[in-house]
Coordinates of C-alpha atoms in Angstrom, one line a residue:
X179 CA -53.4 -6.9 -117.5
X180 CA -50.8 -9.6 -116.9
X181 CA -47.4 -9.6 -118.6
X182 CA -46.3 -13.2 -117.9
X183 CA -49.4 -15.4 -117.1
X184 CA -47.3 -18.6 -117.1
X185 CA -45.3 -17.4 -114.1
X186 CA -47.6 -14.8 -112.4
X187 CA -50.6 -17.2 -112.4
X188 CA -48.7 -20.5 -111.9
X189 CA -50.5 -23.0 -109.6
X190 CA -49.0 -23.0 -106.2
X191 CA -47.6 -26.6 -106.3
X192 CA -45.9 -25.9 -109.6
X193 CA -44.4 -22.7 -108.2
X194 CA -43.0 -24.4 -105.2
X195 CA -41.5 -27.1 -107.4
X196 CA -39.9 -24.5 -109.6
X197 CA -38.6 -22.6 -106.5
X198 CA -37.1 -25.9 -105.1
X199 CA -35.2 -26.6 -108.4
X200 CA -33.9 -23.1 -108.6
X201 CA -32.9 -23.1 -104.9
X202 CA -31.0 -26.4 -105.3
X203 CA -29.1 -25.0 -108.3
X204 CA -28.5 -21.7 -106.5
X205 CA -27.0 -23.3 -103.4
X206 CA -24.6 -25.4 -105.5
X207 CA -23.6 -22.2 -107.5
X208 CA -22.8 -20.1 -104.4
X209 CA -21.1 -23.0 -102.6
X210 CA -18.6 -23.4 -105.4
X211 CA -18.2 -19.7 -106.3
X212 CA -18.5 -17.7 -103.1
X213 CA -16.1 -18.6 -100.3
X214 CA -18.2 -16.7 -97.8
X215 CA -21.2 -19.0 -98.3
X216 CA -19.0 -22.1 -98.6
X217 CA -17.5 -21.4 -95.2
X218 CA -20.9 -20.6 -93.7
X219 CA -22.3 -23.9 -95.0
X220 CA -19.3 -25.9 -93.9
X221 CA -19.6 -24.5 -90.4
X222 CA -23.2 -25.7 -90.4
X223 CA -22.1 -29.1 -91.8
X224 CA -24.2 -28.5 -94.9
X225 CA -23.6 -29.6 -98.5
X226 CA -25.5 -28.5 -101.6
X227 CA -27.2 -31.8 -102.0
X228 CA -28.8 -31.3 -98.5
X229 CA -31.0 -28.7 -100.2
X230 CA -33.5 -30.4 -102.5
X231 CA -36.8 -28.6 -102.1
X232 CA -37.9 -25.1 -101.2
X233 CA -38.8 -26.3 -97.7
X234 CA -35.1 -26.9 -97.1
X235 CA -34.4 -23.2 -97.3
X236 CA -34.7 -23.0 -93.5
X237 CA -31.4 -25.0 -93.2
X238 CA -29.5 -22.2 -94.9
X239 CA -27.6 -19.4 -93.2
X240 CA -28.9 -15.8 -93.2
X241 CA -27.1 -12.9 -94.9
X242 CA -27.1 -9.4 -93.5
X243 CA -26.1 -6.0 -94.8
X244 CA -23.1 -6.2 -92.5
X245 CA -21.9 -9.3 -94.4
X246 CA -22.0 -7.2 -97.6
X247 CA -19.9 -4.5 -95.9
X248 CA -17.5 -6.9 -94.4
X249 CA -16.9 -8.4 -97.9
X250 CA -16.6 -5.1 -99.6
X251 CA -16.2 -4.6 -102.5
X252 CA -16.5 -7.9 -104.5
X253 CA -16.3 -10.6 -101.8
X254 CA -19.9 -11.8 -102.4
X255 CA -19.7 -11.8 -106.2
X256 CA -20.3 -15.3 -107.7
X257 CA -19.8 -14.4 -111.3
X258 CA -16.3 -13.7 -112.7
X259 CA -15.6 -10.0 -113.5
X260 CA -15.7 -10.9 -117.2
X261 CA -19.4 -11.7 -116.8
X262 CA -20.4 -8.7 -114.7
X263 CA -21.7 -6.0 -117.0
X264 CA -23.0 -3.4 -114.5
X265 CA -22.4 -2.4 -110.9
X266 CA -24.8 -0.5 -108.7
X267 CA -24.2 0.7 -105.1
X268 CA -26.2 1.8 -102.1
X269 CA -24.9 3.8 -99.1
X270 CA -23.0 2.2 -96.3
X271 CA -22.9 3.0 -92.6
X272 CA -19.4 4.3 -92.5
X273 CA -18.8 5.3 -96.1
X274 CA -18.3 2.0 -97.8
X275 CA -21.2 1.5 -100.2
X276 CA -23.0 -1.9 -100.7
X277 CA -21.7 -3.1 -104.1
X278 CA -24.1 -5.1 -106.3
X279 CA -23.0 -6.7 -109.6
X280 CA -25.2 -7.8 -112.5
X281 CA -24.7 -10.2 -115.4
X282 CA -26.5 -9.8 -118.7
X283 CA -29.0 -12.4 -117.5
X284 CA -29.5 -10.5 -114.2
X285 CA -30.4 -7.3 -116.2
X286 CA -32.8 -9.2 -118.4
X287 CA -34.6 -10.7 -115.4
X288 CA -34.7 -7.2 -113.8
X289 CA -36.3 -5.8 -116.9
X290 CA -38.8 -8.7 -116.9
X291 CA -39.9 -8.1 -113.3
X292 CA -40.2 -4.4 -113.8
X293 CA -42.3 -5.0 -116.9
X294 CA -44.6 -7.3 -114.9
X295 CA -45.0 -4.4 -112.4
X296 CA -45.7 -1.7 -115.0
X297 CA -48.2 -4.0 -116.8
X298 CA -50.0 -4.6 -113.5
X299 CA -50.3 -0.8 -113.2
X300 CA -51.9 -0.6 -116.6
X301 CA -49.0 0.6 -118.7
X302 CA -49.1 -0.4 -122.4
X303 CA -47.0 0.1 -125.5
X304 CA -49.1 3.2 -126.2
X305 CA -47.9 5.0 -123.1
X306 CA -45.1 7.5 -122.7
X307 CA -43.5 7.1 -119.3
X308 CA -41.3 9.5 -117.4
X309 CA -38.7 8.1 -115.0
X310 CA -37.9 10.5 -112.3
X311 CA -36.0 8.3 -109.9
X312 CA -32.3 9.2 -109.8
X313 CA -30.1 7.7 -112.4
X314 CA -26.6 6.5 -111.5
X315 CA -25.5 4.2 -108.6
X316 CA -29.0 4.2 -107.2
X317 CA -31.0 1.4 -108.8
X318 CA -34.3 3.3 -109.2
X319 CA -33.7 5.2 -112.4
X320 CA -32.2 2.5 -114.6
X321 CA -34.3 -0.2 -113.1
X322 CA -37.6 1.6 -114.1
X323 CA -36.0 2.8 -117.4
X324 CA -35.3 -0.7 -118.8
X325 CA -38.6 -2.0 -117.6
X326 CA -40.4 0.6 -119.7
X327 CA -38.3 -0.1 -122.7
X328 CA -38.8 -3.9 -122.3
X329 CA -42.5 -3.4 -122.3
X330 CA -42.4 -1.3 -125.5
X331 CA -43.6 2.0 -124.1
X332 CA -41.7 5.2 -124.7
X333 CA -39.4 6.2 -121.8
X334 CA -38.4 9.8 -120.9
X335 CA -35.3 9.6 -118.7
X336 CA -36.1 12.8 -116.8
X337 CA -34.3 11.8 -113.6
X338 CA -34.5 14.4 -110.7
X339 CA -34.1 18.1 -110.7
X340 CA -35.3 20.9 -113.1
X341 CA -38.9 20.2 -112.1
X342 CA -40.4 23.1 -114.1
X343 CA -38.9 21.8 -117.3
X344 CA -40.1 18.3 -116.4
X345 CA -43.7 19.5 -115.9
X346 CA -43.6 21.3 -119.3
X347 CA -42.5 18.1 -120.9
X348 CA -45.2 16.1 -119.2
X349 CA -47.7 18.5 -120.7
X350 CA -46.1 19.0 -124.1
X351 CA -45.1 15.4 -124.8
X352 CA -48.4 14.0 -123.5
X353 CA -46.6 11.9 -120.9
X354 CA -49.1 9.4 -119.5
X355 CA -47.1 7.8 -116.7
X356 CA -44.4 8.6 -114.2
X357 CA -42.1 6.8 -111.7
X358 CA -40.7 8.7 -108.8
X359 CA -40.7 8.9 -105.0
X360 CA -44.1 9.9 -103.6
X361 CA -42.7 12.9 -101.9
X362 CA -41.3 14.2 -105.2
X363 CA -44.7 13.6 -106.8
X364 CA -46.2 15.9 -104.2
X365 CA -43.5 18.4 -104.8
X366 CA -44.2 18.4 -108.5
X367 CA -47.9 19.0 -107.7
X368 CA -46.9 22.1 -105.8
X369 CA -44.7 23.3 -108.6
X370 CA -47.4 22.7 -111.1
X371 CA -49.8 25.0 -109.1
X372 CA -47.1 27.7 -108.9
X373 CA -46.6 27.5 -112.7
X374 CA -50.4 27.8 -113.2
X375 CA -50.6 24.4 -114.9
X376 CA -53.9 22.6 -114.3
X377 CA -54.0 18.8 -114.0
X378 CA -56.6 18.8 -116.8
X379 CA -53.8 20.1 -119.1
X380 CA -51.8 16.9 -118.4
X381 CA -52.5 13.4 -119.6
X382 CA -51.1 11.6 -116.6
X383 CA -53.0 8.4 -115.6
X384 CA -50.5 6.1 -113.9
X385 CA -47.9 6.7 -111.2
X386 CA -45.3 4.1 -109.9
X387 CA -44.2 5.3 -106.5
X388 CA -41.6 3.8 -104.2
X389 CA -38.1 4.0 -102.6
X390 CA -39.5 5.6 -99.4
X391 CA -42.4 5.1 -97.0
X392 CA -45.7 6.7 -97.9
X393 CA -49.3 6.5 -96.7
X394 CA -52.8 6.1 -98.0
X395 CA -53.4 9.8 -97.3
X396 CA -50.3 10.7 -99.5
X397 CA -51.7 8.4 -102.2
X398 CA -55.0 10.2 -102.2
X399 CA -53.3 13.6 -102.3
X400 CA -51.0 12.6 -105.2
X401 CA -53.9 11.1 -107.2
X402 CA -56.1 14.2 -106.6
X403 CA -53.3 16.7 -107.4
X404 CA -51.9 15.1 -110.5
X405 CA -55.0 13.3 -111.8
X406 CA -53.6 9.9 -111.9
X407 CA -53.8 6.5 -110.2
X408 CA -50.9 5.8 -107.9
X409 CA -49.4 2.3 -107.4
X410 CA -46.8 1.1 -104.9
X411 CA -43.6 -0.6 -106.1
X412 CA -41.0 -2.2 -103.8
X413 CA -37.5 -3.3 -104.2
X414 CA -34.0 -3.0 -102.7
X415 CA -30.6 -2.8 -104.3
X416 CA -29.2 -5.9 -102.6
X417 CA -31.9 -8.1 -104.2
X418 CA -32.1 -6.4 -107.6
X419 CA -33.7 -2.9 -107.3
X420 CA -37.3 -1.9 -108.0
X421 CA -39.6 -4.7 -109.2
X422 CA -39.3 -7.2 -106.3
X423 CA -43.0 -6.7 -105.7
X424 CA -45.8 -4.6 -107.1
X425 CA -49.4 -3.7 -106.6
X426 CA -52.0 -4.7 -109.1
X427 CA -55.4 -3.0 -109.9
X428 CA -56.9 -4.5 -106.8
X429 CA -54.3 -2.8 -104.6
X430 CA -54.7 -5.4 -101.9
X431 CA -51.0 -6.1 -101.0
X432 CA -48.0 -6.2 -103.4
X433 CA -47.4 -9.3 -105.5
X434 CA -43.9 -10.7 -105.0
X435 CA -42.0 -12.0 -108.1
X436 CA -41.3 -15.1 -106.2
X437 CA -40.1 -17.2 -109.1
X438 CA -37.0 -15.0 -108.8
X439 CA -37.1 -13.7 -105.2
X440 CA -38.3 -16.2 -102.6
X441 CA -39.8 -14.4 -99.6
X442 CA -39.9 -15.4 -95.9
X443 CA -41.1 -13.6 -92.8
X444 CA -39.1 -14.4 -89.7
X445 CA -39.2 -13.4 -86.0
X446 CA -36.3 -10.9 -85.8
X447 CA -35.4 -12.1 -82.3
X448 CA -35.7 -15.9 -82.7
X449 CA -35.0 -15.9 -86.5
X450 CA -37.8 -18.6 -86.8
X451 CA -40.1 -18.5 -89.8
X452 CA -43.6 -17.0 -89.2
X453 CA -46.8 -18.1 -90.8
X454 CA -48.9 -16.1 -93.3
X455 CA -50.6 -13.1 -91.7
X456 CA -48.1 -12.7 -88.9
X457 CA -45.8 -9.6 -88.9
X458 CA -42.1 -10.0 -88.8
X459 CA -38.9 -9.3 -90.8
X460 CA -39.0 -9.8 -94.5
X461 CA -36.2 -12.1 -95.9
X462 CA -35.4 -12.7 -99.5
X463 CA -33.4 -15.4 -101.4
X464 CA -32.4 -14.5 -105.0
X465 CA -33.3 -17.7 -106.8
X466 CA -32.0 -16.8 -110.2
X467 CA -29.3 -14.1 -109.7
X468 CA -25.9 -14.7 -111.1
X469 CA -23.8 -11.7 -110.3
X470 CA -24.3 -11.4 -106.6
X471 CA -26.9 -14.0 -105.4
X472 CA -27.9 -13.8 -101.8
X473 CA -29.2 -16.5 -99.4
X474 CA -31.9 -15.5 -96.9
X475 CA -31.1 -11.8 -97.0
X476 CA -32.5 -9.9 -94.0
X477 CA -34.1 -6.7 -95.2
X478 CA -35.0 -5.4 -91.8
X479 CA -38.4 -4.3 -93.2
X480 CA -41.4 -5.3 -91.2
X481 CA -44.4 -6.8 -93.0
X482 CA -46.5 -10.0 -93.3
X483 CA -47.3 -12.3 -96.2
X484 CA -50.7 -12.9 -97.7
X485 CA -51.7 -16.2 -99.4
X486 CA -54.5 -17.0 -101.8
X487 CA -55.3 -16.1 -105.4
X488 CA -55.8 -12.4 -105.9
X489 CA -58.9 -11.2 -107.7
X490 CA -56.6 -10.1 -110.5
X491 CA -55.8 -13.7 -111.2
X492 CA -52.2 -13.7 -110.0
X493 CA -51.3 -16.5 -107.6
X494 CA -48.0 -14.8 -106.5
X495 CA -47.7 -14.4 -102.8
X496 CA -48.5 -10.8 -101.7
X497 CA -46.8 -8.7 -99.0
X498 CA -48.6 -6.1 -96.9
X499 CA -47.3 -2.5 -96.9
X500 CA -44.0 -2.0 -95.0
X501 CA -44.9 -1.2 -91.4
X502 CA -41.5 -0.1 -90.2
X503 CA -38.0 -1.3 -89.6
X504 CA -36.4 -3.6 -87.0
X505 CA -33.2 -1.5 -87.1
X506 CA -32.4 2.2 -86.8
X507 CA -32.2 2.9 -90.6
X508 CA -34.1 5.9 -91.9
X509 CA -35.3 6.4 -95.5
X510 CA -35.2 10.1 -96.3
X511 CA -36.0 11.2 -99.9
X512 CA -35.2 7.7 -101.1
X513 CA -31.8 7.6 -99.4
X514 CA -30.9 5.0 -96.7
X515 CA -29.5 6.8 -93.6
X516 CA -28.1 5.3 -90.4
X517 CA -27.5 7.3 -87.3
X518 CA -24.0 5.8 -87.2
X519 CA -23.2 7.5 -90.4
X520 CA -23.9 10.9 -88.7
X521 CA -22.0 9.8 -85.7
X522 CA -18.9 9.0 -87.7
X523 CA -18.9 12.5 -89.1
X524 CA -19.4 14.1 -85.7
X525 CA -16.4 12.3 -84.3
X526 CA -14.2 13.8 -87.0
X527 CA -14.8 17.3 -85.5
X528 CA -12.8 18.1 -82.3
X529 CA -15.2 21.0 -81.6
X530 CA -18.2 18.6 -81.1
X531 CA -19.4 16.4 -78.3
X532 CA -20.5 12.9 -79.4
X533 CA -24.1 13.9 -78.6
X534 CA -26.6 14.3 -81.5
X535 CA -30.2 14.0 -82.5
X536 CA -31.7 13.5 -86.0
X537 CA -35.0 15.2 -86.5
X538 CA -36.9 14.0 -89.6
X539 CA -40.0 15.8 -90.7
X540 CA -42.1 16.3 -93.8
X541 CA -42.5 20.0 -94.8
X542 CA -44.2 21.1 -98.0
X543 CA -44.5 17.4 -98.9
X544 CA -40.7 16.9 -98.9
X545 CA -38.7 15.0 -96.2
X546 CA -36.3 17.2 -94.2
X547 CA -33.5 16.1 -92.0
X548 CA -32.1 18.3 -89.2
X549 CA -29.0 17.2 -87.4
X550 CA -28.7 18.7 -83.9
X551 CA -25.3 18.4 -82.4
X552 CA -23.7 19.7 -79.2
X553 CA -20.6 22.0 -79.4
X554 CA -18.0 21.4 -76.7
X555 CA -17.9 24.0 -74.0
X556 CA -14.4 25.2 -74.8
X557 CA -15.4 25.7 -78.4
X558 CA -18.8 27.2 -77.9
X559 CA -18.7 30.9 -78.6
X560 CA -20.8 34.0 -79.3
X561 CA -18.7 34.6 -82.5
X562 CA -21.5 34.1 -85.0
X563 CA -19.1 33.9 -87.9
X564 CA -17.1 31.1 -86.3
X565 CA -20.3 29.1 -85.5
X566 CA -21.6 29.6 -89.1
X567 CA -18.3 28.4 -90.5
X568 CA -18.4 25.3 -88.3
X569 CA -22.0 24.6 -89.2
X570 CA -21.1 24.9 -92.9
X571 CA -18.2 22.5 -92.6
X572 CA -20.3 19.9 -90.8
X573 CA -23.2 20.2 -93.3
X574 CA -20.8 19.8 -96.3
X575 CA -19.2 16.7 -94.7
X576 CA -22.5 15.2 -93.9
X577 CA -23.7 15.7 -97.4
X578 CA -20.7 13.9 -98.8
X579 CA -21.3 11.0 -96.5
X580 CA -25.1 10.8 -96.6
X581 CA -25.6 11.9 -100.3
X582 CA -28.4 14.2 -99.1
X583 CA -28.5 17.8 -97.9
X584 CA -29.2 18.3 -94.2
X585 CA -29.8 21.3 -91.9
X586 CA -27.2 21.4 -89.1
X587 CA -28.2 23.0 -85.8
X588 CA -25.4 23.6 -83.3
X589 CA -26.6 23.5 -79.7
X590 CA -25.1 24.2 -76.3
X591 CA -23.4 21.5 -74.2
X592 CA -25.8 19.2 -72.3
X593 CA -28.8 20.5 -74.1
X594 CA -29.6 17.1 -75.9
X595 CA -31.6 14.8 -73.6
X596 CA -29.6 11.8 -72.3
X597 CA -31.2 8.4 -72.0
X598 CA -30.5 6.0 -69.2
X599 CA -31.3 3.1 -71.4
X600 CA -30.6 2.6 -75.1
X601 CA -29.5 5.9 -76.6
X602 CA -32.2 7.6 -78.7
X603 CA -30.8 9.5 -81.7
X604 CA -33.9 9.8 -83.9
X605 CA -37.1 11.8 -83.8
X606 CA -39.3 11.1 -86.8
X607 CA -42.1 13.6 -87.0
X608 CA -43.5 12.2 -90.3
X609 CA -46.9 10.8 -90.2
X610 CA -46.3 7.4 -91.8
X611 CA -49.3 5.5 -90.5

């Protein structure tokens, strides 16, 4: 099924012409409304009229997450505050979140691309769909919610937590679809077994999974455990949220909604564009966004682009599954975490050495994060009560900064291995390939 054949199946030349027109309009818009971009373009001796076609996009400056942080909170907003009707935020490296504003038109486009995604998964007006991404500043919950409503299906805003109640609702309300992280889907399968609920008692048939890395093996386990078909959905808050790209029934790459989000893949070292099929860093330009449009935003996600009409009939460019990151960010239970966030907390405690290690694992189908940190020799003691109190204080502080619970392990001085080259602060034991 295809929601918007006019756009999703548009001939390539028409799509590129549309993208060029939208890019020209976008560049003029940010030039006149965002001092950051105006200054960048003036430094490059660029004027809006220098950008006429989509091929001219390579002339434009890149945008990074650091640019968003440096312009916190509203420095990159293009629309006046009177036009911004919603704000979302993602975590920042040292506490400042990344702020993203939406106009009414932005929200309508977000609902549209989410509806395209859900339709590709096979969701119809007859379905009842449970959204178990977190609601709030995180874009997952409300993004999926309005997509389901826009399609005309029934939405259950379950959010996260109270899994037993959620499973009973899935059974009793005859819920046929669900959106959540893949690790939460596996956790639900475990809970279901503990409650004695058989998958045959449920009517689930479609799962929309994203917000964290997952594998084909995880997909098979989820599908077998819950009795549904699992589809990947991709997005990021800075661009809009979920719905930037989506799998179709063919599940051969994810279609990018490129009439709204123009994709490039670049060499992260040279910053030069790479051809189809070559792996590099994914870059997006928000062609139609009003609240906080971005030019050539570097996602740090590694993938490659696939050309050619899909067997489903869509002509939209597809992206391969994300193969990793070209920075040190971790995604744990859908939360973006940087080692520097942990470091900033450790430096607050005079009892600790600035030596730490993050150990990420997947236990019982849920991601875990252990923070190992060295205690200074003059504070290290056999007093168990004192060590437990320190451990609790660190864990509480980390949770407030990371928005996720962690296990803190206090270790003796000089017990964490030092590196003579670039410091290594992460051990990821998850099998993500």
